[in-house]
Coordinates of C-alpha atoms in Angstrom, one line a residue:
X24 CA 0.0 0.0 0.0
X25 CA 1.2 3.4 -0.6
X26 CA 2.4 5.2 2.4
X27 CA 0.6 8.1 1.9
X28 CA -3.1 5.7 2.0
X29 CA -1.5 3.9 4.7
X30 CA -1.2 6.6 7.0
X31 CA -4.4 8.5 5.9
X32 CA -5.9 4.9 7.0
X33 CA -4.3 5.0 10.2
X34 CA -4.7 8.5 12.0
X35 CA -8.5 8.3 10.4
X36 CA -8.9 4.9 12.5
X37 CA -7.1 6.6 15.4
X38 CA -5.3 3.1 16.0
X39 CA -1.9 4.5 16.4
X40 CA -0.8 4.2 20.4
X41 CA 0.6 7.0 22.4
X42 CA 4.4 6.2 22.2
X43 CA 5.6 8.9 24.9
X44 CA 6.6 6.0 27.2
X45 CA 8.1 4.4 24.1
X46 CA 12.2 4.1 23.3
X47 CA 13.0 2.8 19.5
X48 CA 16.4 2.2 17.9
X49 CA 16.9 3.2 14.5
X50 CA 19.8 1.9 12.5
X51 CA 20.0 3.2 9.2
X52 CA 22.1 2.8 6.0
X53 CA 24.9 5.4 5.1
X54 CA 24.8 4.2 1.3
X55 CA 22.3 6.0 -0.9
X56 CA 22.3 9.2 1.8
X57 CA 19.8 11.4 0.1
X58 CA 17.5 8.2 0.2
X59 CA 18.2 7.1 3.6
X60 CA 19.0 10.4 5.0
X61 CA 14.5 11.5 4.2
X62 CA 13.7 8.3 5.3
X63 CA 15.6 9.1 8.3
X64 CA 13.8 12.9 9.0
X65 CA 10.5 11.5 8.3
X66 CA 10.8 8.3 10.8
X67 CA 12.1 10.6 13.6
X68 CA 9.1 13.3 12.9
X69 CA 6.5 10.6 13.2
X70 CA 7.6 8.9 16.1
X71 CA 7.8 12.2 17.3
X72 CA 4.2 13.2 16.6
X73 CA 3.0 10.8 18.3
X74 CA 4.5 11.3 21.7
X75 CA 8.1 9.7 21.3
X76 CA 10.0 11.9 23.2
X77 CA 13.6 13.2 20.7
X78 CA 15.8 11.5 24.2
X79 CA 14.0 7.9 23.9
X80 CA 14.7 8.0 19.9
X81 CA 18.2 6.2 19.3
X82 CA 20.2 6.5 15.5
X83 CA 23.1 4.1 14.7
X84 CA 24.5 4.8 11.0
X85 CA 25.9 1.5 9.7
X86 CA 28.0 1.9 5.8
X87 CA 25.5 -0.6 3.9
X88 CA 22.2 -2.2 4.1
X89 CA 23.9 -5.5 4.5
X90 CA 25.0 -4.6 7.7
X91 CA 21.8 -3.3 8.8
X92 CA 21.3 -7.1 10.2
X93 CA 24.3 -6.7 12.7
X94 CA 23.3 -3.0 14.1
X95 CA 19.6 -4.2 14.4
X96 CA 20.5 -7.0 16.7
X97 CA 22.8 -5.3 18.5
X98 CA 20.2 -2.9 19.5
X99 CA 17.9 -6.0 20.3
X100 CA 20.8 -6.7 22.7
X101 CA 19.8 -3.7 24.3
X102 CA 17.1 -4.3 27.0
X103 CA 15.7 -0.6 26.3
X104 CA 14.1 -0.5 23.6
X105 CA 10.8 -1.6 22.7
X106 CA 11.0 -1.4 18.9
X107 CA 13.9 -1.4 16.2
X108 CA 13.9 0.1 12.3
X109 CA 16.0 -0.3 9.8
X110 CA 16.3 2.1 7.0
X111 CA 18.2 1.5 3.9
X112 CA 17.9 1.9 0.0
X113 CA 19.3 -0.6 -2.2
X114 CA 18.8 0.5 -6.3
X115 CA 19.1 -2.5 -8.7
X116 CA 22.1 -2.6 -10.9
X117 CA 24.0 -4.2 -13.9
X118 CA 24.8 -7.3 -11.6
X119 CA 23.0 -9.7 -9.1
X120 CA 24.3 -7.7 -6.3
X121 CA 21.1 -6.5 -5.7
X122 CA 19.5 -9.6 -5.3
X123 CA 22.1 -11.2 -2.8
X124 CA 21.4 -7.9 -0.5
X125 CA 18.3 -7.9 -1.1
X126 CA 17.9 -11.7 -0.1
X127 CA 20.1 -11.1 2.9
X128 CA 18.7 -8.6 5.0
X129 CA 14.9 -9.4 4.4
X130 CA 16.1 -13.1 6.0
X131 CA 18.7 -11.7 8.4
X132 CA 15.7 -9.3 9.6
X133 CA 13.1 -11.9 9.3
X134 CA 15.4 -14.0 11.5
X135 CA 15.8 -11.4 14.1
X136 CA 11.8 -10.6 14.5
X137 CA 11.3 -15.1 14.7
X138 CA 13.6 -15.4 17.2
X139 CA 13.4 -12.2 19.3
X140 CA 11.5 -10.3 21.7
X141 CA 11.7 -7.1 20.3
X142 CA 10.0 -6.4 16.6
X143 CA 12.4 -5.3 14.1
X144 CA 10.7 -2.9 11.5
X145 CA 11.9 -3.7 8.1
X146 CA 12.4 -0.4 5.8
X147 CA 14.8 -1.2 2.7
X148 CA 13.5 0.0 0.1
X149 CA 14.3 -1.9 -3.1
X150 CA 13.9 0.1 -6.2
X151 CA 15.1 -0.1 -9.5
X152 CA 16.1 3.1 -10.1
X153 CA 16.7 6.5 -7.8
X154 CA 14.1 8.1 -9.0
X155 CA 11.5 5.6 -8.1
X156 CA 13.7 5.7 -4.4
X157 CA 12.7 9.4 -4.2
X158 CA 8.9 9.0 -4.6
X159 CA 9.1 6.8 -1.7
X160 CA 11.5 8.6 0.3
X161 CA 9.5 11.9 0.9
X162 CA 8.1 12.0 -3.0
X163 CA 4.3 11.0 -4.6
X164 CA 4.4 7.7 -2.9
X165 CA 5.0 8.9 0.9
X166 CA 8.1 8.1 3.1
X167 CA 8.5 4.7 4.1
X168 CA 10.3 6.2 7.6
X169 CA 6.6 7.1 8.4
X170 CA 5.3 4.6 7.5
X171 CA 7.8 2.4 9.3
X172 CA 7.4 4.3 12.8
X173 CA 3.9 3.9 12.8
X174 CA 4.2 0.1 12.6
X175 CA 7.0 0.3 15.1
X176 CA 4.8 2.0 17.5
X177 CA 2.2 -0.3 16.9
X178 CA 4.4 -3.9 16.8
X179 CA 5.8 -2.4 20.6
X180 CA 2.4 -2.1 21.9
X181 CA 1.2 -5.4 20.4

């Protein structure tokens, strides 16, 4: 779903929890930083907006979205918080780099949420060119950082 209808779905169902008693960890890609750097803005703001206080919001930088796996469970390691997001943009290529990175952090992250306590929000966006990484990094399609801090608020209060 586009993030722009998700939300508009969500704050017109009013079925997005107070988070002002709520810590997250963010870990977020360095690679593609125009990309990751508006997903970044727009995850903090909505966490934000709905009562995450700027103190209980944590940012780890990490050089690629492969490594996005490591930061995300070292965070889990940390008894604090009650949600974790990982932001990254990976753009398809000449070479099946792509699809190994791809691959490896949607299992590496869908490991960590099967065998954890603490949901790990999953926002790599996988484009196949920047442009289409811009609509969905602030553009006509939303930001995914919004849309992936409303579901982190929501997975911590599930």
């Amino acid at each position: 779903m586009a993030t722009r209808l998700h939300l508009a779905s969500a704050q017109a169902d009013q079925q997005v929890p107070d988070a002002s008693n709520m810590c997250f960890g963010i870990v977020v890609s360095e690679w593609n930083p125009e990309i990751t750097g508006a997903l970044l803005d727009g995850c903090v703001s909505t966490l934000e907006r709905y009562g995450a206080l700027p103190e209980n919001i944590h940012v780890k930088k990490v050089p690629g979205s492969f490594e996005l796996i490591y930061g995300a469970q070292q965070m889990c390691r940390n008894d604090g918080y009650d949600a974790v997001i990982i932001l990254g943009c990976v753009i398809q290529g000449e070479t099946p780099h792509f699809d190994y990175i791809c691959q490896g952090v949607t299992q590496g992250i869908a490991r960590l949420n099967a065998t954890g306590m603490i949901p790990v929000i999953y926002g790599l966006l996988t484009t196949l060119d920047m442009d289409q990484a811009r609509e969905r990094s602030g553009g006509s399609l939303g930001n995914k950082g919004e849309e992936c801090a409303i579901d982190a608020i929501k997975m911590a209060k599930f």
